[in-house]
PDB file of C-alpha atoms and ligand atoms in Angstrom:
ATOM      1  CA  MET Q 184       3.499  17.744 -58.506  1.00 81.00           C
ATOM      2  CA  LYS Q 185       6.328  16.462 -56.850  1.00 90.00           C
ATOM      3  CA  LYS Q 186       8.251  19.327 -54.794  1.00 98.00           C
ATOM      4  CA  ILE Q 187      11.947  20.090 -55.891  1.00 98.00           C
ATOM      5  CA  PHE Q 188      14.945  20.943 -53.391  1.00 98.00           C
ATOM      6  CA  ALA Q 189      17.526  22.614 -54.800  1.00 99.00           C
ATOM      7  CA  ALA Q 190      20.732  23.604 -53.030  1.00 99.00           C
ATOM      8  CA  ASN Q 191      22.227  26.316 -54.598  1.00 98.00           C
ATOM      9  CA  TRP Q 192      26.382  25.932 -53.006  1.00 98.00           C
ATOM     10  CA  LYS Q 193      27.651  29.638 -54.592  1.00 98.00           C
ATOM     11  CA  LEU Q 194      31.528  29.317 -54.437  1.00 98.00           C
ATOM     12  CA  PHE Q 195      31.766  27.255 -51.150  1.00 98.00           C
ATOM     13  CA  LYS Q 196      33.009  23.795 -50.678  1.00 98.00           C
ATOM     14  CA  THR Q 197      36.035  21.817 -52.771  1.00 98.00           C
ATOM     15  CA  PRO Q 198      35.961  18.716 -54.101  1.00 98.00           C
ATOM     16  CA  GLN Q 199      36.734  16.630 -50.938  1.00 98.00           C
ATOM     17  CA  GLU Q 200      33.890  18.975 -49.094  1.00 98.00           C
ATOM     18  CA  THR Q 201      31.445  17.819 -51.698  1.00 98.00           C
ATOM     19  CA  ARG Q 202      32.013  13.957 -51.147  1.00 98.00           C
ATOM     20  CA  ALA Q 203      31.844  14.239 -47.271  1.00 98.00           C
ATOM     21  CA  PHE Q 204      28.782  15.916 -47.775  1.00 98.00           C
ATOM     22  CA  PHE Q 205      27.061  13.096 -49.834  1.00 98.00           C
ATOM     23  CA  GLN Q 206      28.977  10.580 -47.893  1.00 98.00           C
ATOM     24  CA  ALA Q 207      27.039  11.523 -45.488  1.00 98.00           C
ATOM     25  CA  PHE Q 208      23.643  12.746 -47.097  1.00 98.00           C
ATOM     26  CA  LYS Q 209      23.328   9.759 -48.646  1.00 98.00           C
ATOM     27  CA  GLU Q 210      22.259   8.281 -45.551  1.00 98.00           C
ATOM     28  CA  VAL Q 211      19.009  10.985 -44.587  1.00 98.00           C
ATOM     29  CA  ALA Q 212      18.321  11.864 -48.294  1.00 98.00           C
ATOM     30  CA  ASN Q 213      15.172   8.984 -48.488  1.00 98.00           C
ATOM     31  CA  LYS Q 214      13.696  11.497 -45.710  1.00 98.00           C
ATOM     32  CA  ALA Q 215      13.169  13.938 -48.538  1.00 98.00           C
ATOM     33  CA  THR Q 216       9.382  14.932 -49.843  1.00 98.00           C
ATOM     34  CA  GLY Q 217      10.278  15.469 -53.364  1.00 98.00           C
ATOM     35  CA  ASP Q 218      13.240  15.708 -55.823  1.00 98.00           C
ATOM     36  CA  LEU Q 219      17.004  17.011 -54.367  1.00 98.00           C
ATOM     37  CA  VAL Q 220      18.756  18.988 -57.046  1.00 99.00           C
ATOM     38  CA  PHE Q 221      22.543  20.406 -55.779  1.00 99.00           C
ATOM     39  CA  PHE Q 222      24.132  22.803 -57.351  1.00 98.00           C
ATOM     40  CA  PRO Q 223      27.826  23.013 -56.240  1.00 98.00           C
ATOM     41  CA  SER Q 224      30.044  25.089 -58.051  1.00 98.00           C
ATOM     42  CA  ALA Q 225      32.290  23.730 -61.351  1.00 98.00           C
ATOM     43  CA  LEU Q 226      34.969  22.586 -60.532  1.00 98.00           C
ATOM     44  CA  CYS Q 227      33.061  20.436 -57.411  1.00 98.00           C
ATOM     45  CA  LEU Q 228      30.613  18.557 -59.937  1.00 98.00           C
ATOM     46  CA  GLU Q 229      32.832  15.823 -61.028  1.00 98.00           C
ATOM     47  CA  ALA Q 230      32.959  15.164 -57.290  1.00 98.00           C
ATOM     48  CA  ALA Q 231      29.454  15.160 -57.321  1.00 98.00           C
ATOM     49  CA  SER Q 232      28.845  13.295 -59.903  1.00 98.00           C
ATOM     50  CA  ASN Q 233      30.967  10.627 -58.533  1.00 98.00           C
ATOM     51  CA  SER Q 234      29.469  10.831 -55.484  1.00 98.00           C
ATOM     52  CA  LEU Q 235      25.667  10.863 -56.801  1.00 98.00           C
ATOM     53  CA  GLN Q 236      26.143   7.586 -59.117  1.00 97.00           C
ATOM     54  CA  GLY Q 237      23.794   4.794 -58.462  1.00 97.00           C
ATOM     55  CA  THR Q 238      20.725   7.742 -56.500  1.00 98.00           C
ATOM     56  CA  LYS Q 239      17.988   9.339 -57.010  1.00 98.00           C
ATOM     57  CA  ILE Q 240      19.938  12.921 -56.443  1.00 98.00           C
ATOM     58  CA  GLN Q 241      19.860  15.332 -59.355  1.00 98.00           C
ATOM     59  CA  PHE Q 242      22.514  18.205 -59.989  1.00 98.00           C
ATOM     60  CA  GLY Q 243      23.377  20.787 -62.180  1.00 98.00           C
ATOM     61  CA  ALA Q 244      26.035  23.864 -62.998  1.00 98.00           C
ATOM     62  CA  GLN Q 245      25.217  27.467 -61.298  1.00 98.00           C
ATOM     63  CA  ASN Q 246      25.896  29.062 -64.433  1.00 98.00           C
ATOM     64  CA  CYS Q 247      26.677  28.155 -68.204  1.00 98.00           C
ATOM     65  CA  PHE Q 248      28.060  30.020 -71.347  1.00 98.00           C
ATOM     66  CA  SER Q 249      25.035  30.750 -73.847  1.00 98.00           C
ATOM     67  CA  GLN Q 250      27.400  28.323 -76.626  1.00 98.00           C
ATOM     68  CA  VAL Q 251      28.827  24.767 -75.927  1.00 97.00           C
ATOM     69  CA  GLN Q 252      32.100  26.008 -77.566  1.00 98.00           C
ATOM     70  CA  GLY Q 253      34.211  28.141 -78.620  1.00 98.00           C
ATOM     71  CA  ALA Q 254      36.508  31.126 -77.434  1.00 98.00           C
ATOM     72  CA  PHE Q 255      35.547  32.115 -74.677  1.00 98.00           C
ATOM     73  CA  THR Q 256      38.144  31.780 -71.725  1.00 98.00           C
ATOM     74  CA  GLY Q 257      37.023  31.666 -68.326  1.00 97.00           C
ATOM     75  CA  GLU Q 258      33.230  30.009 -69.061  1.00 98.00           C
ATOM     76  CA  ASN Q 259      31.377  26.674 -68.254  1.00 97.00           C
ATOM     77  CA  SER Q 260      29.879  24.619 -71.297  1.00 98.00           C
ATOM     78  CA  ALA Q 261      26.115  22.977 -70.297  1.00 98.00           C
ATOM     79  CA  GLN Q 262      27.387  20.563 -72.957  1.00 98.00           C
ATOM     80  CA  THR Q 263      30.007  19.853 -70.463  1.00 98.00           C
ATOM     81  CA  ALA Q 264      27.643  19.686 -67.814  1.00 98.00           C
ATOM     82  CA  LYS Q 265      25.712  17.666 -69.626  1.00 98.00           C
ATOM     83  CA  ASP Q 266      28.382  14.877 -70.049  1.00 98.00           C
ATOM     84  CA  MET Q 267      28.924  14.720 -66.444  1.00 98.00           C
ATOM     85  CA  GLY Q 268      25.439  13.704 -65.786  1.00 98.00           C
ATOM     86  CA  ALA Q 269      23.493  17.120 -64.677  1.00 98.00           C
ATOM     87  CA  GLN Q 270      20.346  17.444 -65.458  1.00 98.00           C
ATOM     88  CA  TYR Q 271      19.498  20.856 -64.331  1.00 98.00           C
ATOM     89  CA  ILE Q 272      21.538  24.396 -65.122  1.00 98.00           C
ATOM     90  CA  LEU Q 273      20.963  27.424 -62.563  1.00 98.00           C
ATOM     91  CA  ILE Q 274      20.294  30.202 -64.865  1.00 98.00           C
ATOM     92  CA  GLY Q 275      20.154  34.392 -64.161  1.00 98.00           C
ATOM     93  CA  HIS Q 276      20.457  33.991 -60.263  1.00 98.00           C
ATOM     94  CA  SER Q 277      20.599  37.841 -59.046  1.00 98.00           C
ATOM     95  CA  GLU Q 278      24.194  37.329 -57.789  1.00 98.00           C
ATOM     96  CA  ARG Q 279      24.530  36.457 -62.159  1.00 98.00           C
ATOM     97  CA  ARG Q 280      22.682  39.477 -62.532  1.00 98.00           C
ATOM     98  CA  GLN Q 281      23.941  41.630 -60.062  1.00 97.00           C
ATOM     99  CA  ILE Q 282      28.328  41.023 -59.618  1.00 98.00           C
ATOM    100  CA  PHE Q 283      28.792  39.955 -62.804  1.00 98.00           C
ATOM    101  CA  GLY Q 284      26.213  41.780 -65.293  1.00 98.00           C
ATOM    102  CA  GLU Q 285      24.161  39.284 -66.468  1.00 98.00           C
ATOM    103  CA  THR Q 286      21.203  40.900 -68.761  1.00 98.00           C
ATOM    104  CA  ASP Q 287      17.766  39.305 -69.469  1.00 98.00           C
ATOM    105  CA  ALA Q 288      19.231  39.190 -73.234  1.00 98.00           C
ATOM    106  CA  MET Q 289      21.993  36.840 -71.964  1.00 98.00           C
ATOM    107  CA  ILE Q 290      19.260  34.681 -69.821  1.00 98.00           C
ATOM    108  CA  ALA Q 291      17.066  34.216 -72.404  1.00 98.00           C
ATOM    109  CA  ASP Q 292      20.212  32.544 -74.802  1.00 98.00           C
ATOM    110  CA  LYS Q 293      21.265  30.382 -72.017  1.00 98.00           C
ATOM    111  CA  VAL Q 294      17.744  29.141 -71.643  1.00 98.00           C
ATOM    112  CA  ALA Q 295      17.102  28.511 -75.020  1.00 98.00           C
ATOM    113  CA  LEU Q 296      20.468  26.758 -75.346  1.00 98.00           C
ATOM    114  CA  VAL Q 297      19.840  24.275 -72.272  1.00 98.00           C
ATOM    115  CA  GLN Q 298      16.602  23.682 -73.193  1.00 98.00           C
ATOM    116  CA  SER Q 299      17.778  22.586 -76.701  1.00 98.00           C
ATOM    117  CA  LEU Q 300      20.758  19.919 -74.861  1.00 98.00           C
ATOM    118  CA  GLY Q 301      17.426  18.445 -73.212  1.00 98.00           C
ATOM    119  CA  LEU Q 302      18.427  19.901 -69.494  1.00 98.00           C
ATOM    120  CA  ILE Q 303      16.223  21.914 -67.624  1.00 98.00           C
ATOM    121  CA  PRO Q 304      16.774  25.431 -66.913  1.00 98.00           C
ATOM    122  CA  LEU Q 305      16.303  26.950 -63.279  1.00 98.00           C
ATOM    123  CA  LEU Q 306      14.859  30.282 -64.231  1.00 98.00           C
ATOM    124  CA  CYS Q 307      15.419  32.439 -60.763  1.00 98.00           C
ATOM    125  CA  ILE Q 308      13.942  35.668 -60.814  1.00 98.00           C
ATOM    126  CA  GLY Q 309      13.440  38.321 -58.457  1.00 98.00           C
ATOM    127  CA  GLU Q 310      12.930  41.986 -57.142  1.00 98.00           C
ATOM    128  CA  THR Q 311      15.124  44.374 -55.236  1.00 97.00           C
ATOM    129  CA  LEU Q 312      13.914  46.049 -52.073  1.00 95.00           C
ATOM    130  CA  ASN Q 313      13.793  49.166 -53.486  1.00 96.00           C
ATOM    131  CA  GLU Q 314      11.533  48.025 -56.608  1.00 97.00           C
ATOM    132  CA  ARG Q 315       8.951  46.281 -54.026  1.00 96.00           C
ATOM    133  CA  GLU Q 316       8.762  48.903 -51.872  1.00 95.00           C
ATOM    134  CA  SER Q 317       8.208  51.124 -55.042  1.00 97.00           C
ATOM    135  CA  LYS Q 318       4.731  48.240 -55.949  1.00 97.00           C
ATOM    136  CA  HIS Q 319       6.748  47.482 -58.491  1.00 98.00           C
ATOM    137  CA  THR Q 320       7.463  44.059 -58.559  1.00 98.00           C
ATOM    138  CA  TYR Q 321       4.655  42.611 -60.565  1.00 98.00           C
ATOM    139  CA  ARG Q 322       6.207  44.676 -63.626  1.00 98.00           C
ATOM    140  CA  ILE Q 323       9.610  43.460 -62.541  1.00 98.00           C
ATOM    141  CA  LEU Q 324       8.888  40.128 -62.551  1.00 98.00           C
ATOM    142  CA  GLU Q 325       6.736  40.161 -65.748  1.00 98.00           C
ATOM    143  CA  THR Q 326       9.629  41.941 -67.950  1.00 98.00           C
ATOM    144  CA  GLN Q 327      12.192  38.966 -66.293  1.00 98.00           C
ATOM    145  CA  LEU Q 328      10.088  36.387 -67.215  1.00 98.00           C
ATOM    146  CA  GLN Q 329       8.906  37.775 -70.877  1.00 98.00           C
ATOM    147  CA  LEU Q 330      12.736  38.427 -71.838  1.00 98.00           C
ATOM    148  CA  GLY Q 331      13.758  35.510 -70.088  1.00 98.00           C
ATOM    149  CA  LEU Q 332      11.846  33.567 -71.600  1.00 98.00           C
ATOM    150  CA  ALA Q 333      12.039  35.034 -75.255  1.00 98.00           C
ATOM    151  CA  LYS Q 334      13.570  32.291 -77.053  1.00 98.00           C
ATOM    152  CA  ALA Q 335      12.623  29.616 -75.207  1.00 98.00           C
ATOM    153  CA  ASP Q 336      10.998  25.895 -75.587  1.00 98.00           C
ATOM    154  CA  LYS Q 337       6.995  26.019 -74.324  1.00 98.00           C
ATOM    155  CA  ALA Q 338       7.015  22.464 -75.116  1.00 98.00           C
ATOM    156  CA  LYS Q 339      10.582  21.766 -73.039  1.00 98.00           C
ATOM    157  CA  PRO Q 340      11.103  21.415 -69.122  1.00 98.00           C
ATOM    158  CA  LEU Q 341      11.464  24.582 -66.513  1.00 98.00           C
ATOM    159  CA  VAL Q 342      11.592  25.193 -63.454  1.00 98.00           C
ATOM    160  CA  VAL Q 343      11.409  28.803 -61.924  1.00 98.00           C
ATOM    161  CA  ALA Q 344      12.460  29.875 -59.268  1.00 98.00           C
ATOM    162  CA  TYR Q 345      11.122  33.424 -57.250  1.00 98.00           C
ATOM    163  CA  GLU Q 346      13.919  34.585 -55.052  1.00 98.00           C
ATOM    164  CA  PRO Q 347      13.287  38.378 -54.013  1.00 98.00           C
ATOM    165  CA  VAL Q 348      17.031  39.532 -54.338  1.00 97.00           C
ATOM    166  CA  TRP Q 349      16.289  41.365 -50.084  1.00 97.00           C
ATOM    167  CA  ALA Q 350      15.712  38.274 -49.085  1.00 96.00           C
ATOM    168  CA  ILE Q 351      19.155  36.025 -50.608  1.00 95.00           C
ATOM    169  CA  GLY Q 352      21.513  35.630 -47.717  1.00 91.00           C
ATOM    170  CA  THR Q 353      20.025  38.075 -45.391  1.00 92.00           C
ATOM    171  CA  GLY Q 354      18.475  36.263 -42.978  1.00 90.00           C
ATOM    172  CA  LYS Q 355      15.104  38.161 -44.170  1.00 89.00           C
ATOM    173  CA  VAL Q 356      12.526  36.083 -45.181  1.00 90.00           C
ATOM    174  CA  ALA Q 357       9.553  37.358 -47.428  1.00 93.00           C
ATOM    175  CA  THR Q 358       6.316  36.563 -45.793  1.00 97.00           C
ATOM    176  CA  GLN Q 359       3.782  33.939 -45.933  1.00 97.00           C
ATOM    177  CA  GLU Q 360       1.352  36.202 -47.096  1.00 97.00           C
ATOM    178  CA  GLN Q 361       4.279  37.591 -49.565  1.00 97.00           C
ATOM    179  CA  VAL Q 362       5.141  34.451 -51.101  1.00 98.00           C
ATOM    180  CA  ALA Q 363       1.259  33.326 -51.640  1.00 98.00           C
ATOM    181  CA  GLU Q 364       1.046  37.215 -53.498  1.00 98.00           C
ATOM    182  CA  THR Q 365       3.776  36.749 -55.597  1.00 98.00           C
ATOM    183  CA  HIS Q 366       3.740  32.956 -56.645  1.00 98.00           C
ATOM    184  CA  THR Q 367       0.031  33.764 -57.603  1.00 98.00           C
ATOM    185  CA  ASP Q 368       1.134  36.434 -59.916  1.00 98.00           C
ATOM    186  CA  VAL Q 369       4.373  34.852 -61.391  1.00 98.00           C
ATOM    187  CA  GLN Q 370       1.956  31.464 -62.042  1.00 98.00           C
ATOM    188  CA  THR Q 371      -0.617  33.997 -64.000  1.00 98.00           C
ATOM    189  CA  ILE Q 372       2.703  35.716 -65.584  1.00 98.00           C
ATOM    190  CA  LEU Q 373       3.486  32.413 -66.683  1.00 98.00           C
ATOM    191  CA  LYS Q 374       0.164  31.676 -67.857  1.00 98.00           C
ATOM    192  CA  GLY Q 375       0.095  34.202 -69.780  1.00 98.00           C
ATOM    193  CA  LEU Q 376       3.110  33.668 -71.570  1.00 98.00           C
ATOM    194  CA  GLY Q 377       2.507  30.208 -72.387  1.00 98.00           C
ATOM    195  CA  PHE Q 378       4.472  28.090 -69.334  1.00 98.00           C
ATOM    196  CA  SER Q 379       3.548  25.775 -67.345  1.00 96.00           C
ATOM    197  CA  ALA Q 380       6.193  25.621 -64.336  1.00 98.00           C
ATOM    198  CA  PRO Q 381       7.251  24.610 -61.120  1.00 98.00           C
ATOM    199  CA  ILE Q 382       7.731  27.637 -59.053  1.00 98.00           C
ATOM    200  CA  LEU Q 383      10.549  27.350 -56.046  1.00 98.00           C
ATOM    201  CA  TYR Q 384      10.435  29.918 -53.611  1.00 98.00           C
ATOM    202  CA  GLY Q 385      14.256  30.639 -52.214  1.00 98.00           C
ATOM    203  CA  GLY Q 386      15.823  33.648 -50.152  1.00 97.00           C
ATOM    204  CA  SER Q 387      16.724  32.740 -46.304  1.00 96.00           C
ATOM    205  CA  VAL Q 388      14.683  29.090 -46.592  1.00 97.00           C
ATOM    206  CA  LYS Q 389      15.289  27.914 -42.567  1.00 97.00           C
ATOM    207  CA  PRO Q 390      13.998  25.002 -40.970  1.00 98.00           C
ATOM    208  CA  ASP Q 391      11.981  26.632 -38.917  1.00 97.00           C
ATOM    209  CA  ASN Q 392      10.276  28.531 -41.823  1.00 97.00           C
ATOM    210  CA  ALA Q 393      10.102  25.775 -44.109  1.00 98.00           C
ATOM    211  CA  ALA Q 394       7.227  24.170 -43.400  1.00 98.00           C
ATOM    212  CA  GLY Q 395       4.860  27.704 -43.411  1.00 98.00           C
ATOM    213  CA  LEU Q 396       6.435  28.833 -46.471  1.00 98.00           C
ATOM    214  CA  ILE Q 397       5.828  25.446 -48.734  1.00 98.00           C
ATOM    215  CA  SER Q 398       2.053  24.950 -47.965  1.00 97.00           C
ATOM    216  CA  GLN Q 399       1.887  28.411 -49.585  1.00 98.00           C
ATOM    217  CA  PRO Q 400      -0.275  28.487 -52.909  1.00 97.00           C
ATOM    218  CA  HIS Q 401       1.386  27.932 -55.670  1.00 97.00           C
ATOM    219  CA  VAL Q 402       5.061  26.829 -54.261  1.00 98.00           C
ATOM    220  CA  SER Q 403       6.282  23.869 -55.587  1.00 98.00           C
ATOM    221  CA  GLY Q 404       9.424  23.870 -53.812  1.00 98.00           C
ATOM    222  CA  PHE Q 405      12.349  25.629 -52.529  1.00 98.00           C
ATOM    223  CA  LEU Q 406      16.328  26.589 -53.859  1.00 98.00           C
ATOM    224  CA  VAL Q 407      18.470  27.135 -50.949  1.00 98.00           C
ATOM    225  CA  GLY Q 408      21.816  28.924 -50.562  1.00 98.00           C
ATOM    226  CA  GLY Q 409      23.555  28.725 -46.902  1.00 97.00           C
ATOM    227  CA  ALA Q 410      20.974  26.195 -45.075  1.00 98.00           C
ATOM    228  CA  SER Q 411      22.355  23.917 -47.803  1.00 98.00           C
ATOM    229  CA  LEU Q 412      25.519  23.666 -46.872  1.00 98.00           C
ATOM    230  CA  GLU Q 413      24.880  21.174 -44.292  1.00 98.00           C
ATOM    231  CA  VAL Q 414      23.716  17.976 -44.321  1.00 98.00           C
ATOM    232  CA  ASP Q 415      20.706  18.640 -41.268  1.00 98.00           C
ATOM    233  CA  SER Q 416      19.991  21.253 -41.988  1.00 98.00           C
ATOM    234  CA  PHE Q 417      19.217  21.348 -45.802  1.00 98.00           C
ATOM    235  CA  ILE Q 418      17.307  17.419 -45.035  1.00 98.00           C
ATOM    236  CA  LYS Q 419      15.055  19.147 -42.502  1.00 98.00           C
ATOM    237  CA  ILE Q 420      13.848  22.062 -45.197  1.00 98.00           C
ATOM    238  CA  ALA Q 421      13.123  18.819 -47.680  1.00 98.00           C
ATOM    239  CA  SER Q 422      11.483  16.787 -45.768  1.00 98.00           C
ATOM    240  CA  VAL Q 423       8.541  19.008 -45.036  1.00 96.00           C
TER     241      VAL Q 423
HETATM  242  C1  PEP M 587      20.457  31.475 -52.909  1.00 73.33           C
HETATM  243  O1  PEP M 587      21.472  31.794 -52.976  1.00 73.33           O
HETATM  244  O2  PEP M 587      19.580  30.944 -54.190  1.00 73.33           O
HETATM  245  C2  PEP M 587      19.871  32.120 -51.699  1.00 73.33           C
HETATM  246  C3  PEP M 587      18.400  31.843 -51.966  1.00 73.33           C
HETATM  247  O3  PEP M 587      20.406  31.508 -50.912  1.00 73.33           O
HETATM  248  P1  PEP M 587      19.679  32.144 -49.216  1.00 73.33           P
HETATM  249  O4  PEP M 587      19.243  30.379 -48.937  1.00 73.33           O
HETATM  250  O5  PEP M 587      20.774  31.467 -48.758  1.00 73.33           O
HETATM  251  O6  PEP M 587      19.133  32.900 -48.986  1.00 73.33           O
END
């Protein structure tokens, strides 16, 4: 199966910086060994859409509301992202769960909406350090998948990102053994629920650890935060 290299830009880059990034990135994008998907902040989606026209590089929004329109001040519509050319929506990132109080029930509604629009949900799951140290990782991931996929369509495309919360933006990458073990668990849980989906790893992926991580079982690619902001580091990761 083709690998997926996804970039989560969080709340970084202006439209001008987005255009400049893609101008340079398009020169090297052919080195990538899998599909490329960028998640710019919502106000930069138009700049991304314009910059990526005529390329195979895909993009999506970092979040959406669970309805396509209505009196929901400040929210973003997956339908609007689709109209702009988006193919993916990132759902349930740990920053959404922790900072903005997103629950598994809210996430389930978003996954269902995104699939119903013909977009691909990239569902993020992951345990905290405390949960890992208390040996609750399997149960936490199982719950997040069970509840987050409660309204999902098994016949429609889905991508899952396993992102241990303690490894996001901390520089503390999971070991190859932890990634191998946990991705195998995620694959088993998904199968038990009747889903089949590529499983990306996310959490302090850098050019120097990408090759070791991608060779672990059931690792179908990466979701990259910090190291995706620079052309050079992201293309090094995407060409492993
Ligand atoms: C992320 O934001 O999904 C992420 C994995 O960030 P970082 O690569 O910076 O840890």
